[in-house]
């Protein structure tokens, strides 16, 4: 179990990404509370080197031996004694090391699964941004958390909001009066453009989110609303809910980050500026509260909060994800793998925006849903679904 010293030692998986940078921004405001044990990055070696210069972690982890040599050279020239590791083994080592109390899981996609699971297995306080690991292996992940006594805190703004609106010590197996969860969604950059224009939107347009600054994969997921579907699956696992207990609500201002409705008719919401440093600071300090650097919400300037129902014709990916959530078993893992391949294809210019949903639907169609019995099974399904999706992309060109 993680140590209980006042100073918390932190590993940040995916430190060079959008969530990683925001995490270091919060951590940098509280040098008395948090020490940085390890940082990881994939391709941005120069940025990772700068982060090491500033935060002096014991370890840094990169993708491969070549990147490790590059980073070592830079750090040596600055006389910085961070030890450089590489590969999945390096990631798992720094997420499970004895000296670590808290692991921020902010790698994007399936690549985050093994190191996040390693942190859970080691009983760490796991701050979960990498929703894909729960979508792929929810049961396995939650069983691991249960067994090890790890603490799982959601970073996704919606799930962090739901967590804040649920009763303290919430246990899904106990009667606590929750009727349903209202999962809010901005609707992304294409919420109201004419449907016939969707076929020709570009990756840059898809990544220009109206309210949030995020990595490119999650930005495209927000534009297709697959992100909300993945979040619905994530919420089912985190809070022990069935898909029927979650309503997706379009709320373009992204000021309410989600809501919980109780049987007496009370609806609790968490509000704030759309800035990930709020959920990050909340989870880092929980159950205390710390400064995050986020500006005060100007509720007068906000003036109005709008709500609407999601249009599944415009956002077929959301429908596919809800269906996969209801089917359960292997369906979400296959959905996730096909989506990662399709989004990458779109970002590389090999696939049009509207064909993302097509690839995911066709991959699911070819799959027979089964129970997931092991990590190896999840990985095998993930590999197979990626191959199917890749073939489908090639055949649409
Ligand atoms: P990003 O693309 O900005 O950063 C991804 C990070 O993962 C980078 O540090 C990158 O180096 C690392 N990475 C990428 N591929 C890797 C690989 N194969 N092996 C090891 N490391 C790899 O993404 P992001 O926006 O920070 O999102 C990270 C995760 O957080 C995603 O799962 C996303 O869904 C989730 N999330 C992000 C936001 C947000 O506001 N950005 C909000 C909620 C949830
Ligand atoms: Mg979210």
Short mmCIF file of C-alpha atoms and ligand atoms in Angstrom, two decimals:
data_model
loop_
_atom_site.label_atom_id
_atom_site.label_comp_id
_atom_site.label_asym_id
_atom_site.label_seq_id
_atom_site.Cartn_x
_atom_site.Cartn_y
_atom_site.Cartn_z
CA UNK A 1 0.00 0.00 0.00
CA UNK A 2 1.19 3.53 -0.73
CA UNK A 3 3.09 5.38 2.00
CA UNK A 4 1.36 7.92 4.17
CA UNK A 5 4.07 10.58 4.46
CA UNK A 6 2.90 14.13 3.97
CA UNK A 7 4.99 14.33 0.79
CA UNK A 8 3.42 12.24 -1.98
CA UNK A 9 5.68 10.69 -4.62
CA UNK A 10 4.17 10.81 -8.06
CA UNK A 11 4.62 8.96 -11.35
CA UNK A 12 3.10 10.66 -14.38
CA UNK A 13 2.52 8.32 -17.31
CA UNK A 14 2.14 10.46 -20.43
CA UNK A 15 3.76 13.55 -18.88
CA UNK A 16 4.29 15.28 -22.23
CA UNK A 17 0.62 15.14 -23.22
CA UNK A 18 -2.21 17.54 -22.50
CA UNK A 19 -3.16 15.90 -19.17
CA UNK A 20 0.48 15.36 -18.22
CA UNK A 21 1.35 19.02 -18.74
CA UNK A 22 -1.69 20.14 -16.74
CA UNK A 23 -0.74 17.73 -13.96
CA UNK A 24 2.78 19.17 -13.74
CA UNK A 25 1.27 22.65 -13.70
CA UNK A 26 -0.73 21.75 -10.58
CA UNK A 27 2.15 19.80 -9.00
CA UNK A 28 4.50 22.75 -9.56
CA UNK A 29 2.20 24.91 -7.41
CA UNK A 30 2.63 22.55 -4.44
CA UNK A 31 6.30 21.59 -4.08
CA UNK A 32 5.71 20.93 -0.38
CA UNK A 33 3.08 18.25 -1.13
CA UNK A 34 4.28 16.41 -4.23
CA UNK A 35 7.61 15.00 -5.31
CA UNK A 36 8.00 13.71 -8.87
CA UNK A 37 9.34 10.17 -8.91
CA UNK A 38 8.99 9.44 -12.63
CA UNK A 39 7.83 11.01 -15.89
CA UNK A 40 7.12 9.26 -19.18
CA UNK A 41 6.88 10.47 -22.76
CA UNK A 42 6.67 8.84 -26.14
CA UNK A 43 7.93 11.08 -28.92
CA UNK A 44 8.51 14.55 -27.46
CA UNK A 45 12.00 14.03 -26.09
CA UNK A 46 12.90 17.73 -25.93
CA UNK A 47 9.79 18.49 -23.86
CA UNK A 48 10.41 15.52 -21.59
CA UNK A 49 14.01 16.67 -21.06
CA UNK A 50 12.78 20.13 -20.05
CA UNK A 51 10.32 18.56 -17.60
CA UNK A 52 13.17 16.51 -16.10
CA UNK A 53 15.27 19.65 -15.79
CA UNK A 54 12.50 21.36 -13.84
CA UNK A 55 11.12 18.50 -11.71
CA UNK A 56 14.24 16.32 -11.27
CA UNK A 57 12.48 12.93 -11.23
CA UNK A 58 14.41 9.80 -10.25
CA UNK A 59 13.30 8.13 -13.51
CA UNK A 60 12.17 9.06 -17.00
CA UNK A 61 10.67 6.50 -19.39
CA UNK A 62 10.60 6.70 -23.19
CA UNK A 63 9.48 4.42 -26.02
CA UNK A 64 12.68 2.67 -27.08
CA UNK A 65 16.45 2.39 -26.70
CA UNK A 66 17.10 5.03 -29.34
CA UNK A 67 14.91 7.63 -27.61
CA UNK A 68 16.50 6.67 -24.29
CA UNK A 69 19.98 7.40 -25.66
CA UNK A 70 18.79 10.77 -26.96
CA UNK A 71 17.27 11.74 -23.63
CA UNK A 72 20.32 10.55 -21.64
CA UNK A 73 22.60 12.68 -23.78
CA UNK A 74 20.54 15.80 -23.14
CA UNK A 75 20.23 15.17 -19.42
CA UNK A 76 23.95 14.42 -19.08
CA UNK A 77 24.82 17.70 -20.76
CA UNK A 78 22.79 19.45 -18.07
CA UNK A 79 24.21 17.30 -15.28
CA UNK A 80 20.80 15.92 -14.39
CA UNK A 81 20.88 12.54 -12.74
CA UNK A 82 17.48 11.20 -13.81
CA UNK A 83 17.79 7.54 -14.77
CA UNK A 84 16.32 6.78 -18.20
CA UNK A 85 14.31 3.59 -18.85
CA UNK A 86 12.34 2.53 -21.91
CA UNK A 87 9.47 0.40 -23.15
CA UNK A 88 6.45 -1.09 -21.43
CA UNK A 89 8.68 -2.71 -18.82
CA UNK A 90 10.07 0.66 -17.86
CA UNK A 91 6.54 2.07 -17.61
CA UNK A 92 5.36 -0.81 -15.42
CA UNK A 93 8.44 -0.47 -13.23
CA UNK A 94 7.81 3.20 -12.44
CA UNK A 95 4.08 2.70 -11.88
CA UNK A 96 4.57 -0.10 -9.37
CA UNK A 97 7.80 0.97 -7.61
CA UNK A 98 7.69 0.88 -3.83
CA UNK A 99 8.63 4.55 -3.50
CA UNK A 100 5.56 5.68 -5.50
CA UNK A 101 2.32 6.76 -3.83
CA UNK A 102 0.32 8.18 -6.74
CA UNK A 103 0.22 7.29 -10.44
CA UNK A 104 -1.35 9.64 -12.96
CA UNK A 105 -2.40 7.37 -15.84
CA UNK A 106 -2.43 9.78 -18.79
CA UNK A 107 -1.12 7.76 -21.71
CA UNK A 108 -3.58 7.82 -24.59
CA UNK A 109 -5.19 4.64 -25.88
CA UNK A 110 -4.57 0.94 -25.35
CA UNK A 111 -0.86 1.63 -24.75
CA UNK A 112 -1.92 2.80 -21.28
CA UNK A 113 -3.45 -0.52 -20.23
CA UNK A 114 -0.44 -2.46 -18.92
CA UNK A 115 1.23 0.34 -16.93
CA UNK A 116 -2.11 1.49 -15.48
CA UNK A 117 -2.94 -2.06 -14.50
CA UNK A 118 0.54 -2.41 -12.95
CA UNK A 119 -0.19 0.63 -10.75
CA UNK A 120 -3.54 -0.86 -9.73
CA UNK A 121 -1.97 -4.22 -8.97
CA UNK A 122 0.65 -2.53 -6.78
CA UNK A 123 -2.11 -0.88 -4.72
CA UNK A 124 -1.29 2.71 -5.68
CA UNK A 125 -3.55 5.71 -5.67
CA UNK A 126 -4.40 5.66 -9.39
CA UNK A 127 -5.60 8.87 -11.02
CA UNK A 128 -7.32 7.60 -14.15
CA UNK A 129 -7.32 9.72 -17.30
CA UNK A 130 -6.69 6.76 -19.61
CA UNK A 131 -10.36 5.77 -20.01
CA UNK A 132 -9.43 3.27 -22.73
CA UNK A 133 -8.00 0.86 -20.15
CA UNK A 134 -11.38 0.62 -18.39
CA UNK A 135 -13.22 0.29 -21.69
CA UNK A 136 -10.95 -2.56 -22.78
CA UNK A 137 -10.68 -4.47 -19.53
CA UNK A 138 -13.19 -3.02 -17.08
CA UNK A 139 -13.96 -6.15 -15.08
CA UNK A 140 -10.33 -7.19 -14.86
CA UNK A 141 -9.28 -3.70 -13.89
CA UNK A 142 -11.91 -3.27 -11.18
CA UNK A 143 -11.18 -6.76 -9.78
CA UNK A 144 -7.50 -5.84 -9.59
CA UNK A 145 -8.28 -2.60 -7.75
CA UNK A 146 -10.52 -4.45 -5.34
CA UNK A 147 -7.95 -7.13 -4.63
CA UNK A 148 -4.94 -4.86 -4.14
CA UNK A 149 -6.71 -2.14 -2.19
CA UNK A 150 -5.66 0.47 -4.75
CA UNK A 151 -7.59 3.72 -4.73
CA UNK A 152 -9.08 4.70 -8.10
CA UNK A 153 -9.92 8.36 -8.65
CA UNK A 154 -11.37 9.64 -11.93
CA UNK A 155 -9.69 12.45 -13.84
CA UNK A 156 -12.11 12.61 -16.75
CA UNK A 157 -13.99 15.83 -15.93
CA UNK A 158 -17.42 14.16 -16.12
CA UNK A 159 -16.46 11.24 -13.89
CA UNK A 160 -14.68 13.50 -11.48
CA UNK A 161 -17.88 15.58 -11.33
CA UNK A 162 -20.02 12.48 -10.74
CA UNK A 163 -17.62 11.35 -8.02
CA UNK A 164 -18.00 14.76 -6.36
CA UNK A 165 -21.82 14.59 -6.58
CA UNK A 166 -22.13 11.04 -5.20
CA UNK A 167 -22.40 10.51 -1.45
CA UNK A 168 -19.14 10.15 0.47
CA UNK A 169 -18.12 6.49 0.67
CA UNK A 170 -20.51 5.64 -2.18
CA UNK A 171 -20.89 1.91 -2.64
CA UNK A 172 -22.96 0.79 -5.64
CA UNK A 173 -24.07 -2.35 -3.82
CA UNK A 174 -25.74 -0.31 -1.11
CA UNK A 175 -29.01 1.56 -1.38
CA UNK A 176 -28.03 5.21 -1.38
CA UNK A 177 -30.83 6.82 -3.30
CA UNK A 178 -29.12 7.41 -6.65
CA UNK A 179 -31.68 7.27 -9.46
CA UNK A 180 -29.47 8.07 -12.42
CA UNK A 181 -26.44 9.89 -13.74
CA UNK A 182 -26.59 12.69 -16.31
CA UNK A 183 -23.41 12.58 -18.35
CA UNK A 184 -22.91 15.93 -20.06
CA UNK A 185 -21.31 16.37 -23.48
CA UNK A 186 -20.41 19.54 -25.35
CA UNK A 187 -21.28 18.00 -28.72
CA UNK A 188 -17.83 18.95 -30.03
CA UNK A 189 -16.99 21.11 -33.04
CA UNK A 190 -19.60 19.53 -35.35
CA UNK A 191 -22.64 19.76 -33.11
CA UNK A 192 -24.52 21.99 -35.49
CA UNK A 193 -22.80 22.05 -38.89
CA UNK A 194 -24.97 20.81 -41.79
CA UNK A 195 -24.88 17.00 -41.94
CA UNK A 196 -23.76 16.96 -45.56
CA UNK A 197 -20.58 18.82 -44.65
CA UNK A 198 -19.41 16.08 -42.26
CA UNK A 199 -18.02 13.98 -45.10
CA UNK A 200 -15.33 16.54 -45.91
CA UNK A 201 -14.23 17.88 -42.52
CA UNK A 202 -10.46 17.82 -41.94
CA UNK A 203 -8.45 16.53 -38.97
CA UNK A 204 -7.60 20.10 -37.96
CA UNK A 205 -11.29 21.05 -37.94
CA UNK A 206 -12.10 17.94 -35.89
CA UNK A 207 -9.36 18.79 -33.39
CA UNK A 208 -10.51 22.39 -32.92
CA UNK A 209 -12.70 21.71 -29.89
CA UNK A 210 -14.82 24.71 -28.84
CA UNK A 211 -14.19 24.35 -25.07
CA UNK A 212 -11.27 22.00 -24.33
CA UNK A 213 -7.61 21.81 -25.37
CA UNK A 214 -6.78 18.11 -25.69
CA UNK A 215 -4.64 15.58 -27.51
CA UNK A 216 -5.62 14.77 -31.09
CA UNK A 217 -7.08 11.30 -30.48
CA UNK A 218 -9.54 12.39 -27.78
CA UNK A 219 -10.34 15.52 -29.81
CA UNK A 220 -11.48 13.39 -32.75
CA UNK A 221 -13.39 11.16 -30.30
CA UNK A 222 -15.16 14.29 -29.05
CA UNK A 223 -16.04 15.30 -32.60
CA UNK A 224 -17.60 11.87 -33.31
CA UNK A 225 -18.95 11.66 -29.74
CA UNK A 226 -17.27 8.27 -29.42
CA UNK A 227 -15.63 9.96 -26.44
CA UNK A 228 -19.01 10.17 -24.68
CA UNK A 229 -19.66 6.53 -25.49
CA UNK A 230 -16.30 5.51 -24.02
CA UNK A 231 -17.14 7.68 -21.02
CA UNK A 232 -20.49 5.95 -20.56
CA UNK A 233 -18.69 2.59 -20.42
CA UNK A 234 -16.08 4.11 -18.08
CA UNK A 235 -18.85 5.41 -15.79
CA UNK A 236 -20.54 1.98 -15.66
CA UNK A 237 -17.33 0.43 -14.30
CA UNK A 238 -16.30 3.26 -12.00
CA UNK A 239 -19.68 3.65 -10.33
CA UNK A 240 -21.24 0.19 -10.71
CA UNK A 241 -24.03 1.44 -12.99
CA UNK A 242 -25.84 -0.17 -15.90
CA UNK A 243 -25.98 1.72 -19.24
CA UNK A 244 -29.71 2.35 -18.64
CA UNK A 245 -28.91 4.38 -15.54
CA UNK A 246 -26.89 6.93 -17.52
CA UNK A 247 -28.39 9.64 -19.74
CA UNK A 248 -26.16 11.51 -22.15
CA UNK A 249 -27.10 15.20 -22.27
CA UNK A 250 -25.74 17.77 -24.71
CA UNK A 251 -24.60 20.86 -22.86
CA UNK A 252 -22.60 23.06 -25.23
CA UNK A 253 -21.09 25.41 -22.63
CA UNK A 254 -19.20 22.64 -20.73
CA UNK A 255 -19.77 24.45 -17.43
CA UNK A 256 -21.72 21.66 -15.77
CA UNK A 257 -19.39 18.68 -15.91
CA UNK A 258 -22.09 16.10 -15.06
CA UNK A 259 -24.94 15.49 -12.60
CA UNK A 260 -26.36 12.88 -10.26
CA UNK A 261 -30.10 12.55 -9.73
CA UNK A 262 -31.46 11.10 -6.49
CA UNK A 263 -34.79 9.33 -5.85
CA UNK A 264 -36.17 12.35 -4.01
CA UNK A 265 -35.81 14.45 -7.18
CA UNK A 266 -32.64 16.26 -6.11
CA UNK A 267 -30.14 16.75 -8.89
CA UNK A 268 -26.57 17.60 -7.87
CA UNK A 269 -24.22 19.12 -10.42
CA UNK A 270 -20.56 20.08 -10.36
CA UNK A 271 -19.72 23.30 -12.20
CA UNK A 272 -16.52 25.03 -13.14
CA UNK A 273 -14.51 26.45 -16.01
CA UNK A 274 -13.56 23.83 -18.58
CA UNK A 275 -9.97 23.36 -17.39
CA UNK A 276 -8.60 19.90 -16.54
CA UNK A 277 -6.51 21.31 -13.71
CA UNK A 278 -9.68 21.28 -11.56
CA UNK A 279 -10.30 17.51 -11.66
CA UNK A 280 -6.54 16.90 -11.54
CA UNK A 281 -6.10 19.02 -8.39
CA UNK A 282 -9.22 17.46 -6.88
CA UNK A 283 -7.93 13.93 -7.34
CA UNK A 284 -4.35 14.77 -6.36
CA UNK A 285 -5.38 16.23 -3.01
CA UNK A 286 -8.54 14.24 -2.29
CA UNK A 287 -10.13 14.34 0.25
CA UNK A 288 -8.54 17.77 0.75
CA UNK A 289 -8.77 20.72 -1.65
CA UNK A 290 -5.84 22.60 -3.13
CA UNK A 291 -5.31 25.53 -5.51
CA UNK A 292 -5.27 24.47 -9.15
CA UNK A 293 -4.55 27.72 -10.96
CA UNK A 294 -8.03 27.66 -12.53
CA UNK A 295 -9.80 31.02 -12.68
CA UNK A 296 -13.01 31.57 -10.76
CA UNK A 297 -16.14 30.66 -12.72
CA UNK A 298 -17.83 33.88 -13.85
CA UNK A 299 -21.42 32.69 -13.59
CA UNK A 300 -22.81 36.09 -14.60
CA UNK A 301 -20.74 36.15 -17.80
CA UNK A 302 -21.72 32.52 -18.46
CA UNK A 303 -25.31 33.82 -18.48
CA UNK A 304 -26.95 30.69 -19.86
CA UNK A 305 -26.68 26.94 -19.71
CA UNK A 306 -28.29 25.02 -22.58
CA UNK A 307 -29.25 21.34 -22.75
CA UNK A 308 -30.38 19.02 -25.49
CA UNK A 309 -30.67 15.42 -26.55
CA UNK A 310 -27.84 13.85 -28.59
CA UNK A 311 -28.66 13.17 -32.24
CA UNK A 312 -27.57 9.59 -32.96
CA UNK A 313 -27.85 10.15 -36.72
CA UNK A 314 -25.22 12.85 -36.51
CA UNK A 315 -23.18 10.89 -33.96
CA UNK A 316 -23.48 7.18 -34.88
CA UNK A 317 -20.34 6.40 -32.82
CA UNK A 318 -22.26 7.24 -29.66
CA UNK A 319 -24.96 4.73 -30.60
CA UNK A 320 -22.35 2.07 -31.33
CA UNK A 321 -20.70 2.58 -27.95
CA UNK A 322 -24.02 2.46 -26.07
CA UNK A 323 -24.83 -0.77 -27.86
CA UNK A 324 -21.40 -2.23 -26.98
CA UNK A 325 -21.92 -1.18 -23.36
CA UNK A 326 -25.22 -3.07 -23.29
CA UNK A 327 -23.72 -6.15 -24.93
CA UNK A 328 -20.78 -6.13 -22.52
CA UNK A 329 -18.14 -8.89 -22.59
CA UNK A 330 -15.69 -8.40 -25.42
CA UNK A 331 -17.75 -5.80 -27.33
CA UNK A 332 -16.25 -2.65 -25.71
CA UNK A 333 -12.68 -3.88 -26.25
CA UNK A 334 -13.37 -4.46 -29.94
CA UNK A 335 -15.13 -1.09 -30.24
CA UNK A 336 -12.13 0.61 -28.67
CA UNK A 337 -9.53 -1.12 -30.87
CA UNK A 338 -11.46 -0.42 -34.08
CA UNK A 339 -11.97 3.18 -33.03
CA UNK A 340 -8.27 3.73 -32.33
CA UNK A 341 -7.37 2.41 -35.78
CA UNK A 342 -10.13 4.40 -37.51
CA UNK A 343 -9.21 7.65 -35.73
CA UNK A 344 -5.55 7.16 -36.63
CA UNK A 345 -6.62 6.51 -40.24
CA UNK A 346 -8.64 9.72 -40.25
CA UNK A 347 -5.77 11.74 -38.73
CA UNK A 348 -3.43 10.30 -41.40
CA UNK A 349 -5.80 11.31 -44.18
CA UNK A 350 -6.64 7.71 -45.13
CA UNK A 351 -10.28 7.81 -44.10
CA UNK A 352 -13.06 10.39 -44.15
CA UNK A 353 -14.61 11.53 -40.90
CA UNK A 354 -17.95 9.79 -41.46
CA UNK A 355 -16.19 6.51 -42.23
CA UNK A 356 -14.82 6.31 -38.68
CA UNK A 357 -18.23 5.08 -37.51
CA UNK A 358 -18.47 2.78 -40.51
CA UNK A 359 -15.17 1.05 -39.69
CA UNK A 360 -16.15 0.62 -36.04
CA UNK A 361 -19.61 -0.72 -36.97
CA UNK A 362 -18.21 -3.17 -39.54
CA UNK A 363 -15.51 -4.42 -37.16
CA UNK A 364 -18.13 -5.03 -34.46
CA UNK A 365 -20.34 -6.74 -37.00
CA UNK A 366 -17.62 -9.29 -37.75
CA UNK A 367 -17.09 -9.98 -34.07
CA UNK A 368 -18.94 -12.51 -31.99
CA UNK A 369 -19.29 -11.18 -28.44
CA UNK A 370 -17.75 -13.42 -25.79
CA UNK A 371 -16.89 -13.25 -22.11
CA UNK A 372 -13.46 -11.76 -21.34
CA UNK A 373 -11.56 -14.13 -19.12
CA UNK A 374 -7.98 -12.87 -18.95
CA UNK A 375 -5.61 -10.07 -19.84
CA UNK A 376 -4.20 -12.25 -22.61
CA UNK A 377 -7.68 -12.62 -24.03
CA UNK A 378 -8.16 -8.83 -24.01
CA UNK A 379 -4.84 -8.34 -25.77
CA UNK A 380 -5.60 -11.00 -28.36
CA UNK A 381 -9.00 -9.45 -29.14
CA UNK A 382 -7.44 -6.02 -29.33
CA UNK A 383 -4.84 -7.23 -31.86
CA UNK A 384 -7.43 -9.07 -33.96
CA UNK A 385 -9.87 -6.15 -34.02
CA UNK A 386 -7.06 -3.82 -35.12
CA UNK A 387 -6.22 -6.13 -38.01
CA UNK A 388 -9.86 -6.32 -39.08
CA UNK A 389 -10.25 -2.53 -38.90
CA UNK A 390 -7.04 -1.97 -40.89
CA UNK A 391 -8.22 -4.33 -43.62
CA UNK A 392 -11.56 -2.54 -43.76
CA UNK A 393 -9.82 0.82 -44.12
CA UNK A 394 -7.70 -0.50 -46.98
CA UNK A 395 -10.80 -1.81 -48.72
CA UNK A 396 -12.63 1.56 -48.47
CA UNK A 397 -9.82 3.43 -50.26
P1 LIG B 1 -2.05 13.52 -25.56
O1 LIG B 1 -2.00 12.93 -26.93
O2 LIG B 1 -1.92 14.97 -25.40
O3 LIG B 1 -0.90 12.82 -24.67
C1 LIG B 1 -0.73 11.45 -24.66
C2 LIG B 1 0.48 11.06 -23.82
O4 LIG B 1 0.69 9.65 -23.96
C3 LIG B 1 1.79 11.71 -24.27
O5 LIG B 1 2.61 11.97 -23.15
C4 LIG B 1 2.44 10.64 -25.14
O6 LIG B 1 3.85 10.74 -25.13
C5 LIG B 1 2.00 9.37 -24.44
N1 LIG B 1 1.90 8.24 -25.38
C6 LIG B 1 1.25 8.20 -26.55
N2 LIG B 1 1.38 6.99 -27.12
C7 LIG B 1 2.13 6.25 -26.29
C8 LIG B 1 2.64 4.92 -26.33
N3 LIG B 1 2.38 4.10 -27.36
N4 LIG B 1 3.37 4.48 -25.29
C9 LIG B 1 3.65 5.29 -24.25
N5 LIG B 1 3.21 6.56 -24.16
C10 LIG B 1 2.47 7.03 -25.16
O7 LIG B 1 -3.40 12.97 -24.90
P2 LIG B 1 -4.25 13.63 -23.71
O8 LIG B 1 -5.24 14.55 -24.27
O9 LIG B 1 -3.35 14.09 -22.64
O10 LIG B 1 -5.05 12.34 -23.21
C11 LIG B 1 -4.45 11.34 -22.41
C12 LIG B 1 -5.53 10.42 -21.85
O11 LIG B 1 -6.36 11.18 -20.99
C13 LIG B 1 -6.44 9.82 -22.92
O12 LIG B 1 -6.79 8.53 -22.55
C14 LIG B 1 -7.67 10.72 -22.89
O13 LIG B 1 -8.84 10.06 -23.27
C15 LIG B 1 -7.71 11.10 -21.41
N6 LIG B 1 -8.39 12.38 -21.15
C16 LIG B 1 -7.86 13.54 -21.63
C17 LIG B 1 -8.51 14.74 -21.40
C18 LIG B 1 -7.93 16.05 -21.88
O14 LIG B 1 -8.50 17.11 -21.57
N7 LIG B 1 -6.84 16.08 -22.62
C19 LIG B 1 -9.70 14.76 -20.66
C20 LIG B 1 -10.20 13.56 -20.18
C21 LIG B 1 -9.55 12.37 -20.43
MG1 LIG B 2 -14.40 13.77 -20.45
#
